[in-house]
Coordinates of C-alpha atoms and ligand atoms in Angstrom, one line a residue:
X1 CA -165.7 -20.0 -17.9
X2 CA -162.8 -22.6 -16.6
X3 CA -160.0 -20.4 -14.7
X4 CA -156.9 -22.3 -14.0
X5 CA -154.1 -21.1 -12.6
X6 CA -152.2 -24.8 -12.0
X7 CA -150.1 -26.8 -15.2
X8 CA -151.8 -29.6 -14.1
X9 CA -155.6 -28.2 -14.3
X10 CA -154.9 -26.7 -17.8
X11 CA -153.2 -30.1 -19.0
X12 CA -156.2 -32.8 -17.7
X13 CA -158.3 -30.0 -19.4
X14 CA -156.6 -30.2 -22.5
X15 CA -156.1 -33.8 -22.3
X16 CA -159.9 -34.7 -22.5
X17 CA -160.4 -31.8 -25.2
X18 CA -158.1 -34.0 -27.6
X19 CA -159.6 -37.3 -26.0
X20 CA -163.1 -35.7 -27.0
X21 CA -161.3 -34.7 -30.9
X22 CA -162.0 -31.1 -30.0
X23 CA -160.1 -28.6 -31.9
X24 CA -157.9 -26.3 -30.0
X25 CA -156.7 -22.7 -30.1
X26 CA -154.3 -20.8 -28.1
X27 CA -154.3 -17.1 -27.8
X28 CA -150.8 -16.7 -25.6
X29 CA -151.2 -13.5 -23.8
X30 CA -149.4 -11.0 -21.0
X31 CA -152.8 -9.4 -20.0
X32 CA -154.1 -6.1 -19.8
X33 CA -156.2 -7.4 -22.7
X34 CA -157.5 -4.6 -25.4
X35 CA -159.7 -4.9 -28.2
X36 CA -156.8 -6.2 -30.3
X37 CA -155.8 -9.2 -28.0
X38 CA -160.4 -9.9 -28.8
X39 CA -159.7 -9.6 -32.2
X40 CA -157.4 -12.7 -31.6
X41 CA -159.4 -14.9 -29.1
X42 CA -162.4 -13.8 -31.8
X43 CA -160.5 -15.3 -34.8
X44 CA -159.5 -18.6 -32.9
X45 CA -163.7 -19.1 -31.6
X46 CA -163.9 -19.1 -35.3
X47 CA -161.4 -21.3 -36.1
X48 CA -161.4 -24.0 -32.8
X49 CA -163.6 -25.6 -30.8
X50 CA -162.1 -24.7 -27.4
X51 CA -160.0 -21.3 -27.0
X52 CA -157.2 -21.5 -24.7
X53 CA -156.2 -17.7 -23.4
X54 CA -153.0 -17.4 -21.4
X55 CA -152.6 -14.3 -19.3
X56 CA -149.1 -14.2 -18.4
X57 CA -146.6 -11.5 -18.0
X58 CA -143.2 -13.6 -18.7
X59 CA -140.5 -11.7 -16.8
X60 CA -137.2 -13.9 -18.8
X61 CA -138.5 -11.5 -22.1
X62 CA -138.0 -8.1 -20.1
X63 CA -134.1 -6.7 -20.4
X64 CA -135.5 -3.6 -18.1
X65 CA -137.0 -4.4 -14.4
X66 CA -138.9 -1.1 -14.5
X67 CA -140.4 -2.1 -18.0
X68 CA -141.5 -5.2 -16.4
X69 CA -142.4 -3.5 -12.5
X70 CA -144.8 -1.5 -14.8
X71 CA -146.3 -3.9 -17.1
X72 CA -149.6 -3.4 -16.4
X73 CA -151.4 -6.6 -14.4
X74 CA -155.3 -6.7 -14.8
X75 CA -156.7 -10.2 -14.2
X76 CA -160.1 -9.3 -13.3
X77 CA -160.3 -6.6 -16.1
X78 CA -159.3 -9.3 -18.6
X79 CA -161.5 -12.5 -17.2
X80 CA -164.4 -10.0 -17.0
X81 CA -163.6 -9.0 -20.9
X82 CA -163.3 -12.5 -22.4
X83 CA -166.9 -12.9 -20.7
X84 CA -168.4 -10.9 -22.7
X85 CA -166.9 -12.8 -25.9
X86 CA -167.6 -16.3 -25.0
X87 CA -168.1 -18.2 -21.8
X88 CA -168.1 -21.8 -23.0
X89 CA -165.6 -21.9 -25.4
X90 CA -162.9 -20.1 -23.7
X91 CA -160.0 -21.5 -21.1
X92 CA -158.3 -19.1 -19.2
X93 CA -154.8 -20.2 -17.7
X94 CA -153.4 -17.8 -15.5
X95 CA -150.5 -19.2 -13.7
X96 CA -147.8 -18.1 -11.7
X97 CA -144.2 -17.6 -12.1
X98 CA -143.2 -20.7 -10.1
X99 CA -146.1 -22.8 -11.8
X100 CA -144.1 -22.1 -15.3
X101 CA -140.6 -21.9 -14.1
X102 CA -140.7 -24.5 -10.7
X103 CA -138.5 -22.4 -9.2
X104 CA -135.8 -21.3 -12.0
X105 CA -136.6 -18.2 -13.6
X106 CA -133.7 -18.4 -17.2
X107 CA -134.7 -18.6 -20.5
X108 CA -133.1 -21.1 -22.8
X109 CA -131.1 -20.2 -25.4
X110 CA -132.4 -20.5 -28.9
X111 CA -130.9 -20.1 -32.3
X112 CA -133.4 -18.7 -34.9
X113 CA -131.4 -18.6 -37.9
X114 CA -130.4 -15.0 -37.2
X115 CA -134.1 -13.1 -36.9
X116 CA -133.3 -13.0 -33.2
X117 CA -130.3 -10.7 -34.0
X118 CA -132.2 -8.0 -35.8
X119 CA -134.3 -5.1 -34.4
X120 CA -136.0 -5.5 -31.4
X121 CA -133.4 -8.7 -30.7
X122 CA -130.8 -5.9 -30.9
X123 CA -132.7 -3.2 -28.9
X124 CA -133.7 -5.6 -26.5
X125 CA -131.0 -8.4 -25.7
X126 CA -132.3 -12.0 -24.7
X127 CA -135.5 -10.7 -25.2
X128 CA -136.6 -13.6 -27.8
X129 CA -135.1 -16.2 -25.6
X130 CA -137.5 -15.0 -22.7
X131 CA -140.4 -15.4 -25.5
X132 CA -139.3 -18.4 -27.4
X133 CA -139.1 -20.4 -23.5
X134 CA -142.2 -19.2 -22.3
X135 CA -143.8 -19.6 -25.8
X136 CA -142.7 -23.0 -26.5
X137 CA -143.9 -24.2 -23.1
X138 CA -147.4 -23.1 -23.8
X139 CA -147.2 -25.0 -27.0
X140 CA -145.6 -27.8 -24.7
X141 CA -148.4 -27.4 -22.2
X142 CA -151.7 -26.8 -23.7
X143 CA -151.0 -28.6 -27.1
X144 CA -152.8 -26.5 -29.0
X145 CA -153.8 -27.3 -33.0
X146 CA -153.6 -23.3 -33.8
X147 CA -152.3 -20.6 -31.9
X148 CA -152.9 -16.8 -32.5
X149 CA -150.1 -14.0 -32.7
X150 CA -150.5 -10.5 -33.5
X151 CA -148.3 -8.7 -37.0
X152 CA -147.6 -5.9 -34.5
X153 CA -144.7 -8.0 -33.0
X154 CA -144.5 -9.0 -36.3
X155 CA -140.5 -10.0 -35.6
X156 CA -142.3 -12.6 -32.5
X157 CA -144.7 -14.1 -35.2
X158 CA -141.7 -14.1 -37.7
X159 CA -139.7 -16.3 -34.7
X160 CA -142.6 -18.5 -33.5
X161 CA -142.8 -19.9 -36.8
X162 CA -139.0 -20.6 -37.0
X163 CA -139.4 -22.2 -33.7
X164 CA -142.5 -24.1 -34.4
X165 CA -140.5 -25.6 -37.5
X166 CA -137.2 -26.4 -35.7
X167 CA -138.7 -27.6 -32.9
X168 CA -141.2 -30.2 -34.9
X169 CA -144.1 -28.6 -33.0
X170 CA -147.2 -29.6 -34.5
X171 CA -149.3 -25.9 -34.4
X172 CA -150.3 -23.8 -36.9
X173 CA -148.9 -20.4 -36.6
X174 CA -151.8 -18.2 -37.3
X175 CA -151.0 -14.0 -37.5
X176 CA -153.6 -11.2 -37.2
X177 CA -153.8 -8.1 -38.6
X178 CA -152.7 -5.1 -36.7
X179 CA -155.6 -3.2 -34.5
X180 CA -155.5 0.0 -34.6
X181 CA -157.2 2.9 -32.5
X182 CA -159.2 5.2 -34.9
X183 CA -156.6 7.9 -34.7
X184 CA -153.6 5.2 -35.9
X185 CA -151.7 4.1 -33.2
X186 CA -151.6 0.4 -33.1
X187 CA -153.3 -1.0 -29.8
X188 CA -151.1 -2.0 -26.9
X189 CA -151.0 -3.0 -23.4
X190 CA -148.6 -0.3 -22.7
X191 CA -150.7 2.6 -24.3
X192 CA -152.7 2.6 -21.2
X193 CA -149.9 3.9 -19.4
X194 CA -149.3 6.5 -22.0
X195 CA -150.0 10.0 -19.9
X196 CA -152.7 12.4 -22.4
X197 CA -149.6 14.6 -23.8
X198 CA -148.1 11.2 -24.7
X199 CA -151.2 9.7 -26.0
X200 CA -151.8 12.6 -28.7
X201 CA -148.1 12.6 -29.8
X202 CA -148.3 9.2 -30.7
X203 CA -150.8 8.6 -33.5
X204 CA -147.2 10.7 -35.6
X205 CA -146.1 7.1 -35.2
X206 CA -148.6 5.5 -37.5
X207 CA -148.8 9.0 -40.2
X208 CA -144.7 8.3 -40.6
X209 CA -144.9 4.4 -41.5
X210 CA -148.0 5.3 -43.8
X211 CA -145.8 8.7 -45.2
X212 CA -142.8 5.8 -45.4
X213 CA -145.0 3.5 -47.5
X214 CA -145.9 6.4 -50.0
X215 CA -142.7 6.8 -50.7
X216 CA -141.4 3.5 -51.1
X217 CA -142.6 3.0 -54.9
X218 CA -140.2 6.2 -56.2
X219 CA -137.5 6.2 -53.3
X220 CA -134.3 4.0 -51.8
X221 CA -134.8 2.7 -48.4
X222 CA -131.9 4.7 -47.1
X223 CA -133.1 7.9 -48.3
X224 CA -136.6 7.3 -46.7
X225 CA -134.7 6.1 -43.4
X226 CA -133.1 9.2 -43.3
X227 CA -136.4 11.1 -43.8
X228 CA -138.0 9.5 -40.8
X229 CA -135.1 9.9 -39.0
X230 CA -135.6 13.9 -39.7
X231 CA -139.4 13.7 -39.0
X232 CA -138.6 12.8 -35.4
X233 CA -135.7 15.6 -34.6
X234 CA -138.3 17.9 -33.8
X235 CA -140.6 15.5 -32.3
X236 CA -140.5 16.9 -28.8
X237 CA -142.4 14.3 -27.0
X238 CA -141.4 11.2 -29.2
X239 CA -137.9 9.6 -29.5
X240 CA -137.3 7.5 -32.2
X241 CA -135.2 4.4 -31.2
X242 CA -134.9 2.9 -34.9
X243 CA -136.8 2.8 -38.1
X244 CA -135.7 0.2 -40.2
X245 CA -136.8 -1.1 -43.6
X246 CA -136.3 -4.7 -43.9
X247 CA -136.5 -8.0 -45.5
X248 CA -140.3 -9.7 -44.8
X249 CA -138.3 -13.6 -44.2
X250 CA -134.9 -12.9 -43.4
X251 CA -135.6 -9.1 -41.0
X252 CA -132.4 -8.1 -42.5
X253 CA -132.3 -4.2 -43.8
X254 CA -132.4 -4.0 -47.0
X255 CA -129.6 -1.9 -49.0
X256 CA -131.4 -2.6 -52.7
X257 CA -135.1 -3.4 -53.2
X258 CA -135.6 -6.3 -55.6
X259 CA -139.1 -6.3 -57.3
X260 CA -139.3 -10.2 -56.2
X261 CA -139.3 -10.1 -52.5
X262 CA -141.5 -8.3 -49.6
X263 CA -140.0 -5.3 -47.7
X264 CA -141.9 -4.1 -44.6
X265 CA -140.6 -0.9 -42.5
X266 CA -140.3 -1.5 -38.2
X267 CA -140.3 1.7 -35.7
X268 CA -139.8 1.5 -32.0
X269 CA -140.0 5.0 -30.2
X270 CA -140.3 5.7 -26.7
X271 CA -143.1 7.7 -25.7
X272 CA -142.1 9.5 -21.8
X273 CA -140.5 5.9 -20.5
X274 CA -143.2 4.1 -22.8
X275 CA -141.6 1.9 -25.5
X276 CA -143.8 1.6 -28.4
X277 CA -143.5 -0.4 -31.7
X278 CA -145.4 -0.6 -34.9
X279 CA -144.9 -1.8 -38.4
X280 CA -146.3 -1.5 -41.9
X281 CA -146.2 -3.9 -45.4
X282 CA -144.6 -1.9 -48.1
X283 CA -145.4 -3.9 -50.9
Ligands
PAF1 O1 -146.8 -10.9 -27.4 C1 -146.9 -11.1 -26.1 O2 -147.8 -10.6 -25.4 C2 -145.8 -12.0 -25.5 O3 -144.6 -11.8 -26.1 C3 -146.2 -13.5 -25.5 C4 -146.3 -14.0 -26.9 C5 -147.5 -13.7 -24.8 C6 -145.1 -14.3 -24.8 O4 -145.0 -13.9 -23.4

């Protein structure tokens, strides 16, 4: 498997990849891979001839320095797990802060048409300038044809797109299912941090957006906001930050449902110090 850790080993990589016509997939990643990240780098083997994985934890997107002191850093761990996937195919680029900032760690500032403003762009200030830099300099760097992106941060894959398009970049924005663990709660790099207690309490997470879902043929979004909002009063362990019900393109809450357009419903609780997210379609 080809490990770089250097812009300019990744791009004379890439460079004879394209020279050669070979198809190319990126899988943009901060590491501390689970069976949900495999699920993407599976789905781009499929789809490219060459996978490119980047492991790298971008501190411009944190707004909280323990968050990011915290993030869990694996490199081993995760080169010894894409092994077992594929050892030809894949590219691992691993570099270091300096190697994608040289030296000046800001984010730019991007204007997404207003999906930056909702939800987690609310919660989390500057946090989708931190992605949308670091993002877009992958897509700058390695070039790819497609490039992978979970529906958990389904507001991220939303963005990408928006900044594939204004940008001109020439990917294809490809989004992947949630993975879930067999109890619900949708795979993260944070759940291993999650201490037991924590990690039973959390599953409720999923059973709300699913009990949400039920109830979003016969009920108004406000009233089922208010009845997660209640679920989580006497959630000792769990603290919800928001549950919204929003607008599939435009992220915006919805205040009427139309029959014509796509609702989904977004949830970020914290778990102990653990921020978690998840999302579900609701029609
Ligand atoms: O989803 C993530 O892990 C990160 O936000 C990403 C897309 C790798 C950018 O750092």
């Amino acid at each position: 498997m080809k490990i770089y850790s250097e812009k300019q080993q990744i791009t004379s990589c890439v460079e004879a990849l394209r020279a050669d016509k070979q198809i190319i997939g990126l899988v943009p990643t901060m590491g501390a891979l689970h069976d949900g990240h495999l699920q993407l780098v599976k789905k781009a083997l499929e789809e490219n001839d060459k996978v490119v994985v980047s492991i790298f934890v971008n501190p411009t997107q944190f707004n909280n320095d323990d968050d990011l002191e915290k993030y869990p850093r694996t490199l081993n761990e995760d080169i010894l797990l894409l092994k077992t996937v594929d050892k030809d195919s894949i590219i691992v680029y691993a570099p270091s802060i300096d190697d994608m900032y040289n030296g000046n760690t800001v984010s730019q500032k991007f204007d997404f048409d207003g999906l930056e403003n909702e939800m987690e762009g609310a919660f989390r200030p500057g946090h989708f300038d931190g992605v949308g830099t670091i993002v877009k300099r992958f897509f700058e760097i390695v070039k790819p044809h497609k490039a992978y992106f979970g529906e958990k941060d389904f507001q991220q894959l939303t963005i990408i797109k928006k900044l594939a398009e204004k940008y001109n970049i020439p990917v294809n924005i490809v989004g992947c299912k949630i993975h879930r663990e067999p109890n619900g709660l949708a795979m993260s790099s944070r759940n291993t941090r999650l201490k037991p207690r924590y990690k039973d309490a959390a599953p409720f997470i999923y059973k709300t957006l699913q009990a949400a879902k039920e109830k979003f043929g016969t009920e108004s979004a406000g009233s089922i906001t208010r009845w997660v909002e209640s679920q989580f009063v006497n959630q000792e362990l769990l603290e919800l930050e928001y549950f919204i019900i929003a607008d599939t393109k435009t992220l915006k809450t919805v205040q009427r449902k139309s029959k014509k357009k796509t609702y989904r419903a977004f949830i970020a609780v914290y778990a102990d110090d653990i921020r978690l997210i998840d999302n579900i379609a609701l029609n």
